[in-house]
Short mmCIF file of C-alpha atoms and ligand atoms in Angstrom, two decimals:
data_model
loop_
_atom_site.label_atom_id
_atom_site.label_comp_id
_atom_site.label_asym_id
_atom_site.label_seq_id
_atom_site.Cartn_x
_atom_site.Cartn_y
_atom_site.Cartn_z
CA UNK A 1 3.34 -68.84 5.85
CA UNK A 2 6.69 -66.80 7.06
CA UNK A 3 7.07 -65.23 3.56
CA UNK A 4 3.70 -64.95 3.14
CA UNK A 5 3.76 -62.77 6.39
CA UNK A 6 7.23 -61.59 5.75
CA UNK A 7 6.11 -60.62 1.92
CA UNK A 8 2.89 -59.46 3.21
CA UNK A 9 4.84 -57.04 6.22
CA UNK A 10 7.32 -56.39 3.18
CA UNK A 11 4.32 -55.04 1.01
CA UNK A 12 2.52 -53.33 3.65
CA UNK A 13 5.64 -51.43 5.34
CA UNK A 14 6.60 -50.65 1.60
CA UNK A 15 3.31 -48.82 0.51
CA UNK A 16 4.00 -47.02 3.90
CA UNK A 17 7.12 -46.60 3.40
CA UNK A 18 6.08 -44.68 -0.12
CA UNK A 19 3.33 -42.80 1.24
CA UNK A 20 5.29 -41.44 4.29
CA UNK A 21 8.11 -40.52 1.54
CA UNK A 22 5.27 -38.89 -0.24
CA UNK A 23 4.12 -37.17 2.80
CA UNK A 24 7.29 -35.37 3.59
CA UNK A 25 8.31 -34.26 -0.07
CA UNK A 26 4.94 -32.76 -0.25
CA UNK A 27 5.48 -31.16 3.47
CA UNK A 28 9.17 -30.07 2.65
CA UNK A 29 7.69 -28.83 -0.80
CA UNK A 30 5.52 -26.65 1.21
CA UNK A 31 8.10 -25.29 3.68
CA UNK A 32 10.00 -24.38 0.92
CA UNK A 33 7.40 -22.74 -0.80
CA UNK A 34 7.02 -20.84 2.20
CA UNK A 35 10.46 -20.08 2.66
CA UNK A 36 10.64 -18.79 -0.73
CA UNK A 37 8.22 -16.01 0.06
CA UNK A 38 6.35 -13.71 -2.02
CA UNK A 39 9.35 -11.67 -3.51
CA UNK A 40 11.06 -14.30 -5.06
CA UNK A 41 7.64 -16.08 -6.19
CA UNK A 42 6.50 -12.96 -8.03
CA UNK A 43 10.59 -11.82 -8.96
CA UNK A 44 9.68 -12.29 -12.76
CA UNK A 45 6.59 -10.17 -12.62
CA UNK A 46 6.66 -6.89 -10.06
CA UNK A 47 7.95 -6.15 -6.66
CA UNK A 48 5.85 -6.89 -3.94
CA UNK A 49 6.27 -4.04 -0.88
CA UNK A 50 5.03 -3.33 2.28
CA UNK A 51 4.08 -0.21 3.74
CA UNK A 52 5.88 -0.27 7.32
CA UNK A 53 5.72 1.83 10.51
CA UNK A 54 8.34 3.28 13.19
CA UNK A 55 7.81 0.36 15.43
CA UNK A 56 8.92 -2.39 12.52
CA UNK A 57 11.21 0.14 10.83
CA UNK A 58 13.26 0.25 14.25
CA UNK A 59 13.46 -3.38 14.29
CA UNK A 60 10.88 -3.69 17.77
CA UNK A 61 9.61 -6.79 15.66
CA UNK A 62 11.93 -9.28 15.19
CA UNK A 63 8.96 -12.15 13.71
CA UNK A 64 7.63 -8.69 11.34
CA UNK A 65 11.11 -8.16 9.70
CA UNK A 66 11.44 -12.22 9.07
CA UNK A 67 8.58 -12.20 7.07
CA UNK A 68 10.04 -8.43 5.39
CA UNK A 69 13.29 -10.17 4.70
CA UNK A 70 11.37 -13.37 3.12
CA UNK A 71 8.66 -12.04 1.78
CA UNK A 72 8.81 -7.88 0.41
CA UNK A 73 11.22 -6.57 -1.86
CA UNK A 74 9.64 -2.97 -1.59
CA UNK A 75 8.66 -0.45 1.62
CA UNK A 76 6.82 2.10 2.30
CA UNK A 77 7.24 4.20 5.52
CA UNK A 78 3.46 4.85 6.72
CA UNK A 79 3.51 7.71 8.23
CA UNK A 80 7.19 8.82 9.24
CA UNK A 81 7.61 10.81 5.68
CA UNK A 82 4.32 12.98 5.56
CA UNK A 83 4.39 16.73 6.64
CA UNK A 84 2.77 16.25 10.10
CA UNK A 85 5.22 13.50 11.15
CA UNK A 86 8.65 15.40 9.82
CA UNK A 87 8.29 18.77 10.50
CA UNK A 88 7.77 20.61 13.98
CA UNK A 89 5.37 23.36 14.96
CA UNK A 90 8.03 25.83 13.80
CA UNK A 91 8.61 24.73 10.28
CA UNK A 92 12.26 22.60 11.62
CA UNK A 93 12.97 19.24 10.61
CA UNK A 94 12.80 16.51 12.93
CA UNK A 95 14.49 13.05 11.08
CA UNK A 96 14.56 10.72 13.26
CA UNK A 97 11.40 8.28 11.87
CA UNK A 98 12.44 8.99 8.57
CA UNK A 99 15.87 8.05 9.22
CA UNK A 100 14.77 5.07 10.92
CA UNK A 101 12.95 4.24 7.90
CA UNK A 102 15.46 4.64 5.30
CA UNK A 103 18.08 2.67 7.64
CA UNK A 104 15.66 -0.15 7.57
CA UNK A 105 15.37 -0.31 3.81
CA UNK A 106 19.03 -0.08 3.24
CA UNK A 107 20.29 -2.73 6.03
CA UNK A 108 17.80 -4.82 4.38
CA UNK A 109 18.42 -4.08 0.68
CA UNK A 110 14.88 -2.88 -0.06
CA UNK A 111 13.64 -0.89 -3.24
CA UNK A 112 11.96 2.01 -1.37
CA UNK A 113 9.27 4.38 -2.30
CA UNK A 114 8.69 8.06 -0.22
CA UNK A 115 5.25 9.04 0.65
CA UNK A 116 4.47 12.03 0.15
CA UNK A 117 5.35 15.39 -1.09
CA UNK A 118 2.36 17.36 -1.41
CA UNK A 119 -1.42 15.76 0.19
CA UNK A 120 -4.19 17.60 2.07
CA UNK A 121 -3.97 14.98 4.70
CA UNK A 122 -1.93 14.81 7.97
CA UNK A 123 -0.48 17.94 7.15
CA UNK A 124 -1.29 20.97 9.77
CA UNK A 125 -3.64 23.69 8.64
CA UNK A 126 -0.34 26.29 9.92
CA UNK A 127 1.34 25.43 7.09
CA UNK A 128 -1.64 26.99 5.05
CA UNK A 129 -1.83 30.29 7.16
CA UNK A 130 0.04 33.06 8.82
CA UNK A 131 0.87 34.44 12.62
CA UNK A 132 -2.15 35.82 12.34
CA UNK A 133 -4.34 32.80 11.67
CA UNK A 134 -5.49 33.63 7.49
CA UNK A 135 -4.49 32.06 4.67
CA UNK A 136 -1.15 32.44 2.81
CA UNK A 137 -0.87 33.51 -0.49
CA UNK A 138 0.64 31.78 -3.49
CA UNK A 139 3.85 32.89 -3.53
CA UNK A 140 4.38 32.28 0.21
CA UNK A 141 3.00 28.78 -0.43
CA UNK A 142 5.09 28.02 -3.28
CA UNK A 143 7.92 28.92 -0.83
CA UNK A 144 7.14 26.84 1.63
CA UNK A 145 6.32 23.95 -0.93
CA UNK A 146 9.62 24.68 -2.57
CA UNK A 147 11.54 24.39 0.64
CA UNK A 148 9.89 21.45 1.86
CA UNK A 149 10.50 19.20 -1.50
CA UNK A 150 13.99 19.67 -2.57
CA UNK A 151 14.92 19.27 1.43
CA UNK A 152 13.41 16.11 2.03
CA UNK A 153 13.70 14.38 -1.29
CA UNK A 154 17.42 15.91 -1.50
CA UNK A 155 18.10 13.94 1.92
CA UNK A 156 17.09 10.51 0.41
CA UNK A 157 18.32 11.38 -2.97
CA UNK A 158 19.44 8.05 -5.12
CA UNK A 159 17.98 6.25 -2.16
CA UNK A 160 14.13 6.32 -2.34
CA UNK A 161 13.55 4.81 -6.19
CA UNK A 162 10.23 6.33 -6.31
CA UNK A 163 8.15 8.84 -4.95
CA UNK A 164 4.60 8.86 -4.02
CA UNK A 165 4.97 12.72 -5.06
CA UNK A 166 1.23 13.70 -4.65
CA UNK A 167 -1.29 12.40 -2.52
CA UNK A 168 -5.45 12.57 -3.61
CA UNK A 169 -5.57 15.66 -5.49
CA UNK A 170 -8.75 14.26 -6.50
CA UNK A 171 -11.83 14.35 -4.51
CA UNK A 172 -14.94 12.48 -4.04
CA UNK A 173 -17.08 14.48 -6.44
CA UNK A 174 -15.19 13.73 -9.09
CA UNK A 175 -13.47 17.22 -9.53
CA UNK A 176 -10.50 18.47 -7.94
CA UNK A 177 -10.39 18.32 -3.98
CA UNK A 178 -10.61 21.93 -2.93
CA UNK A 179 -7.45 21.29 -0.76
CA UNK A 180 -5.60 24.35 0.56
CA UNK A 181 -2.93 23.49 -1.44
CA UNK A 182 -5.78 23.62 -4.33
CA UNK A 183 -7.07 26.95 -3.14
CA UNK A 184 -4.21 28.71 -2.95
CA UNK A 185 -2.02 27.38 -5.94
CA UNK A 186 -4.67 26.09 -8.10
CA UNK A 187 -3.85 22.78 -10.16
CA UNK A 188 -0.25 23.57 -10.65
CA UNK A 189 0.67 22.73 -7.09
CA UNK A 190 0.88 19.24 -8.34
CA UNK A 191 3.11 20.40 -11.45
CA UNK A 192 5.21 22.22 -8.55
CA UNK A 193 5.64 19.13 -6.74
CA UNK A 194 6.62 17.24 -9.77
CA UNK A 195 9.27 19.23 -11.31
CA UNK A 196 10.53 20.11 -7.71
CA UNK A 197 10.94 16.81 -7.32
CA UNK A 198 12.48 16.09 -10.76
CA UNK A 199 14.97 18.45 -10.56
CA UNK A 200 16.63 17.28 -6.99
CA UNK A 201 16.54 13.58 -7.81
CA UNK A 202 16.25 13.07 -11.52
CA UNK A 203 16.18 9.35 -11.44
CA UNK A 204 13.42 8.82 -8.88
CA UNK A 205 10.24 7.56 -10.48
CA UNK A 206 7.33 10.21 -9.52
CA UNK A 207 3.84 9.03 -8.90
CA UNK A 208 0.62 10.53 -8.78
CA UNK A 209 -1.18 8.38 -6.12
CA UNK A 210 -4.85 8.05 -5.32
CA UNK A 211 -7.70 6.06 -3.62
CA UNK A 212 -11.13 4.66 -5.44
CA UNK A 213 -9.11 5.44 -9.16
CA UNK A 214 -9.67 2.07 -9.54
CA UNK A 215 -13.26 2.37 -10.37
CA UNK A 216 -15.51 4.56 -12.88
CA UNK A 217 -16.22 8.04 -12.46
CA UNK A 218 -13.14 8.57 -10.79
CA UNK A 219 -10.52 6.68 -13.06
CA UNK A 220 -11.82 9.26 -15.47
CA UNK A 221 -11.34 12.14 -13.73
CA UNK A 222 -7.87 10.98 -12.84
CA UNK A 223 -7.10 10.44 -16.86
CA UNK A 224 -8.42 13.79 -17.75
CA UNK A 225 -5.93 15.03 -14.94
CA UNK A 226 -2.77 12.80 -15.71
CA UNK A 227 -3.33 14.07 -19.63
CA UNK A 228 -3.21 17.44 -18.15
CA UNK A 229 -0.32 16.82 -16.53
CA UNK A 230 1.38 15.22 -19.71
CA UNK A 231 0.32 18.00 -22.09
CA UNK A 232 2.50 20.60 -19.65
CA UNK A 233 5.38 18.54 -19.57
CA UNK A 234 5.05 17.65 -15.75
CA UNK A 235 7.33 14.65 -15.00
CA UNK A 236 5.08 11.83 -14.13
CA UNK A 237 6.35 8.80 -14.04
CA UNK A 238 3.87 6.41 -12.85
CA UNK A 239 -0.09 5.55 -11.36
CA UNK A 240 -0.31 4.94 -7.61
CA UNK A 241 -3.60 3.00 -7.31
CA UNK A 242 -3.68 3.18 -3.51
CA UNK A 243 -6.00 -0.14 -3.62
CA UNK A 244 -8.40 0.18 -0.53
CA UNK A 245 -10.44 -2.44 -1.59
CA UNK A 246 -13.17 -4.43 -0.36
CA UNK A 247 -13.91 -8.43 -0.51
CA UNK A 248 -17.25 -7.74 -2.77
CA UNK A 249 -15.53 -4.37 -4.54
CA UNK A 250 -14.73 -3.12 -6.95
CA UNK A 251 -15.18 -6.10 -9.70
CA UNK A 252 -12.29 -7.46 -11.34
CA UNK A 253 -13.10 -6.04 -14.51
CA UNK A 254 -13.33 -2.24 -13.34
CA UNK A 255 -10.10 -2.50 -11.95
CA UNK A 256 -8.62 -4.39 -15.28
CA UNK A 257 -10.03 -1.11 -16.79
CA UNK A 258 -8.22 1.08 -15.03
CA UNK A 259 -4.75 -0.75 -15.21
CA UNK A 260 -5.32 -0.57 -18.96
CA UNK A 261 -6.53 2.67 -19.28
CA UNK A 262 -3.35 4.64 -17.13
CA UNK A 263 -0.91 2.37 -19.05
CA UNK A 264 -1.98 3.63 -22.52
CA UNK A 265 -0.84 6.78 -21.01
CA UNK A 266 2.51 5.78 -20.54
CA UNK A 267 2.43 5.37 -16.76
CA UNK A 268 3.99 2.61 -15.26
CA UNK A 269 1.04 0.76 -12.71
CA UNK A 270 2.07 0.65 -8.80
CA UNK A 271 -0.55 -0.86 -6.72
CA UNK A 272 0.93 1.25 -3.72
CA UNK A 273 -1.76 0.63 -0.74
CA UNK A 274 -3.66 -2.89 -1.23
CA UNK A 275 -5.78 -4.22 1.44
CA UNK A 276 -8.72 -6.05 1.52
CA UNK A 277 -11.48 -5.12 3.89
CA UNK A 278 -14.04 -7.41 5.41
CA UNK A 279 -16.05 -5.48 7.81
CA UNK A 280 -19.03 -4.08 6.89
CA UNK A 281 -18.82 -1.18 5.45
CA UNK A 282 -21.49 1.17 6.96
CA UNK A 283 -21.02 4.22 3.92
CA UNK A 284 -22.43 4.48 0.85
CA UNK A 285 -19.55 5.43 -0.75
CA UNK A 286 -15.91 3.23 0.00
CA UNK A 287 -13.84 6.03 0.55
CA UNK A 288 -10.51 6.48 1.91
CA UNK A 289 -10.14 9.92 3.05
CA UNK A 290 -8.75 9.47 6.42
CA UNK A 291 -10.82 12.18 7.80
CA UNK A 292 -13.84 10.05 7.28
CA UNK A 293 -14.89 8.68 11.13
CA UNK A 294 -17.90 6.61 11.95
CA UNK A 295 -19.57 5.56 15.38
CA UNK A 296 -18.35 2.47 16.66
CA UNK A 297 -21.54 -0.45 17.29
CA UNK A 298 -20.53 -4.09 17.89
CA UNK A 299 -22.89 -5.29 14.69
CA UNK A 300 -19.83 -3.59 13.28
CA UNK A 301 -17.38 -5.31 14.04
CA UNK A 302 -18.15 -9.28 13.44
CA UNK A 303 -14.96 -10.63 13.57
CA UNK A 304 -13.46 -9.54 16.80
CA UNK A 305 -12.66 -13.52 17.48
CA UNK A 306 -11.51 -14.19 14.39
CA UNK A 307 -12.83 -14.72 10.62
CA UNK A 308 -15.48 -17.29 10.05
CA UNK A 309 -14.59 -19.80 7.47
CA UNK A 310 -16.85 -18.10 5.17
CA UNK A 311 -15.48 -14.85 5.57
CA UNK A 312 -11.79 -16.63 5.31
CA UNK A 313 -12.65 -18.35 1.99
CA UNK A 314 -13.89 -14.50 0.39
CA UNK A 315 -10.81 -12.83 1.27
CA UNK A 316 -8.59 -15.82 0.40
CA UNK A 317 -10.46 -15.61 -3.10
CA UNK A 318 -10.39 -12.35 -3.51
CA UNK A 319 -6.66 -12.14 -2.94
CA UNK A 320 -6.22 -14.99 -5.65
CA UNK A 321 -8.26 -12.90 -8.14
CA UNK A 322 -6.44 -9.58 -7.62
CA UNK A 323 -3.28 -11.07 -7.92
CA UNK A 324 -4.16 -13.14 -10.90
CA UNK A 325 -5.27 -9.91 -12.61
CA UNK A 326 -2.13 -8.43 -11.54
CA UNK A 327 0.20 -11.45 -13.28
CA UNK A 328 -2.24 -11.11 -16.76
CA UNK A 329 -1.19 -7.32 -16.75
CA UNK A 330 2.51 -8.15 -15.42
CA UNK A 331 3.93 -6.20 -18.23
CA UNK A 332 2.27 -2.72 -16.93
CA UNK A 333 2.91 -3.39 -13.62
CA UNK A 334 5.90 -2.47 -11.63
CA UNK A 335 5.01 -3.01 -7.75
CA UNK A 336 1.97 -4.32 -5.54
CA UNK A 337 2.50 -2.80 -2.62
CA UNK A 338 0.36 -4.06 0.71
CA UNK A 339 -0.33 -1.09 3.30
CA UNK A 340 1.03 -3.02 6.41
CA UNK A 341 2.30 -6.49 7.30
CA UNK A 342 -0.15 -8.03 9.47
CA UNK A 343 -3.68 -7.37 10.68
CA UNK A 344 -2.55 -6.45 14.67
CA UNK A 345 -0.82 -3.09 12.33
CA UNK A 346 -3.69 -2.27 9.96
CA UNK A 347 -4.48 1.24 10.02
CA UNK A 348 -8.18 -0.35 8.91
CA UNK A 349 -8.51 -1.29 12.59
CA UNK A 350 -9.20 2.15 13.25
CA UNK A 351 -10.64 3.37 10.50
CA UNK A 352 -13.14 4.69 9.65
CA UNK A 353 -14.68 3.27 13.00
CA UNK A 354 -11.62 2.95 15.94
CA UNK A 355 -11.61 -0.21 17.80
CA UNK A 356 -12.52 -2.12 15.38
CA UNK A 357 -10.80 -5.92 14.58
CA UNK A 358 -9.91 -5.77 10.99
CA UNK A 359 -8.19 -8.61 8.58
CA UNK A 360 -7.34 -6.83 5.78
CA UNK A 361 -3.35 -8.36 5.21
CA UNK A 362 -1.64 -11.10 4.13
CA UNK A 363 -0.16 -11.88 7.62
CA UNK A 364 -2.74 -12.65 10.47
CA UNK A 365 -2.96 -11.06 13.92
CA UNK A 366 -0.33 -13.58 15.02
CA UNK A 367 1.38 -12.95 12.45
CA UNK A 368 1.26 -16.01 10.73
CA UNK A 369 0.54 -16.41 6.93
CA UNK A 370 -3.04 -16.65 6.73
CA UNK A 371 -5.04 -18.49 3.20
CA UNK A 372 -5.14 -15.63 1.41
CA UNK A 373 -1.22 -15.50 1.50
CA UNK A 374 -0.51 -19.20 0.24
CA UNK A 375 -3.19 -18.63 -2.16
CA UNK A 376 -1.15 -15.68 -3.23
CA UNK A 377 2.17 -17.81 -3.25
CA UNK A 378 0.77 -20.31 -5.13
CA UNK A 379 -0.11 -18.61 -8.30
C1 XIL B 401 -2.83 6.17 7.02
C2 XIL B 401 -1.93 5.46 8.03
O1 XIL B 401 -1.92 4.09 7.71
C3 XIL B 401 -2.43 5.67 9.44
O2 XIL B 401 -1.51 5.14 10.38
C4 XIL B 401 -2.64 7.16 9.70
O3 XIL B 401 -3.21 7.34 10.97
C5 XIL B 401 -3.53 7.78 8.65
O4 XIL B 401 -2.98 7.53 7.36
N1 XIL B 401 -4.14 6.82 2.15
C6 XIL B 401 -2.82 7.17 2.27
C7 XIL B 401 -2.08 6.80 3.50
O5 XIL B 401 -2.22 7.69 1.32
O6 XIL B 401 -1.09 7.73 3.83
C8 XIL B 401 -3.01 6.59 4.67
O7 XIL B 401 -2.23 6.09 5.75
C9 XIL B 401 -4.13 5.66 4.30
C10 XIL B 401 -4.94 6.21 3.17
#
């Protein structure tokens, strides 16, 4: 009867012994997976960045740059390296975001790409006109353009490994935006930037970066353009697919497409500006062009308390098919870059309705890891 007992307690405390053993192997497992990160997960296959802002760059987030230091081996600065934010009123220089930026990526041994050289967008309209209010001509601009690129991408030469060198030359039509840059300098304002580029910092990797190239219509306007490009000898390096995705769109298969079709070009791929919206979208057309503003109405903006589970499970899919896509076309692609950290920083919170509580990132409002991210991990 006592052994039987004894035996029997033996067994019991025995299978729980096993089971609790089980239990924390399987939990440890798991924190280790999680301490591993993304960076080393996916160190065989591309570097996976972040695009970052002042605020993380200057360390105000000490939980942000944990999950930097564990989880990105690439950044982006967000804003502090366009026009608007690094020059003043009077055409001088004011480095101090920029700076803050680049001191970031190199205390933390980053790979880090500039954004941008030449783009229509947060870039004053004085730089496109005189004292007296019209429009600059060529040469003037070519001055300015000239002065503007070998100054800033001298400062971080050898430090930024790539550049996003120009921004959406494309537009929504199809054709090429009728920027001012456009107007005044015609298509060769992006061979400009290129070879000004080239020429101060030969071994940075120039990209031509764009939104919705990703998808027909436009993926072919942006191969008819890169070819151009080619065929003059303009040094472009790489494809930034800027990645402003939805949950429902665009399908796997269009975006396979396009990562096929810019590699038999000879471009290396950079997914430069991934996120994954999951608000409604209210526009016909899923476009990125920041100038692009919509009226705010709570039917909106359905997650303000959080995702429902449903709405969880199709991002946290959605991020598992992207990023399988991305490890079947490993050997094209050189970086997958997110644009932000965590939702509480998405510019997609304001845009292209402000207010609104978006969920677009890997890290939640918390900034925890949400599904989507140890579905990402675990591929
Ligand atoms: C966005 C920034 O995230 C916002 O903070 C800013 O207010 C507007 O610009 N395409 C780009 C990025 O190339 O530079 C844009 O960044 C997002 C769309």
């Amino acid at each position: 009867m006592d052994m039987r007992l004894s035996r029997r307690g033996f067994v019991v405390s025995a299978g729980l012994t096993a089971a609790l053993a089980a239990q924390a192997k399987f939990m440890a497992s798991a924190a280790a997976a999680e301490r591993v990160g993304l960076k080393d997960a996916y160190r065989d296959r591309f570097l996976i960045g972040a695009a970052i802002n002042t605020d993380i760059a200057s360390g105000k987030h000490p939980d942000v740059t944990d999950i930097i230091k564990r989880d990105f081996g690439s950044v982006t600065p967000e804003n502090s390296m366009k026009w608007g934010s690094l020059r003043t009123a009077d055409g001088g220089w004011q480095w101090e975001e920029a700076d803050l930026f680049m001191n970031f990526a190199r205390q933390h041994n980053l790979h880090a790409v500039g954004h941008t050289l030449a783009w229509h967008g947060q870039t004053p309209e004085s730089v496109f006109k005189d004292a007296k209010g019209a429009y600059i001509g060529a040469a003037d601009l070519a001055k300015k353009m000239e002065a503007h690129i070998t100054t800033l991408v001298g400062r971080y030469r050898g430090q930024l490994h790539a550049w996003d060198a120009v921004n959406e030359a494309i537009g929504d039509d199809n054709q090429m935006r009728k920027s001012h840059y456009f107007n005044i300098l015609g298509e060769g304002f992006i061979d400009k930037a290129f070879h000004l580029a080239h020429e101060v910092d030969p071994k940075a990797h120039l990209l031509y970066n764009d939104y919705n190239i990703e998808r027909g219509g436009k993926r072919e306007a942006c191969v008819a353009l890169l070819k151009r490009l080619k065929s003059r000898g303009v040094p472009v390096h790489g494809i930034g697919i800027q990645a402003h995705v939805a949950v429902d769109g665009p399908s796997i298969s269009e975006i396979e497409q396009s990562i096929v079709a810019y590699a038999e070009l000879g471009l290396r791929v950079h997914f430069t500006e991934l996120d994954v919206d999951v608000l409604p979208q209210v526009w016909n057309l899923p476009v990125a062009e920041i100038s692009t503003r919509f009226e705010y109405k709570p039917e909106r903006d359905p997650f303000k308390n959080g995702l429902t589970t449903a709405a969880n499970d199709k991002l946290s899919s959605r991020y598992e098919e992207l990023f399988k896509l991305f490890i079947k076309h490993k050997d094209k692609i050189d970086r997958v870059t997110l644009w932000g950290v965590s939702d509480d920083a998405s510019w997609l919170n304001d845009f292209p309705i402000r207010g609104r509580t978006a969920h677009p990132l890997l890290f939640d409002r918390q900034r925890q890891p949400k599904d989507a991210y140890r579905r990402v991990l675990a591929l």
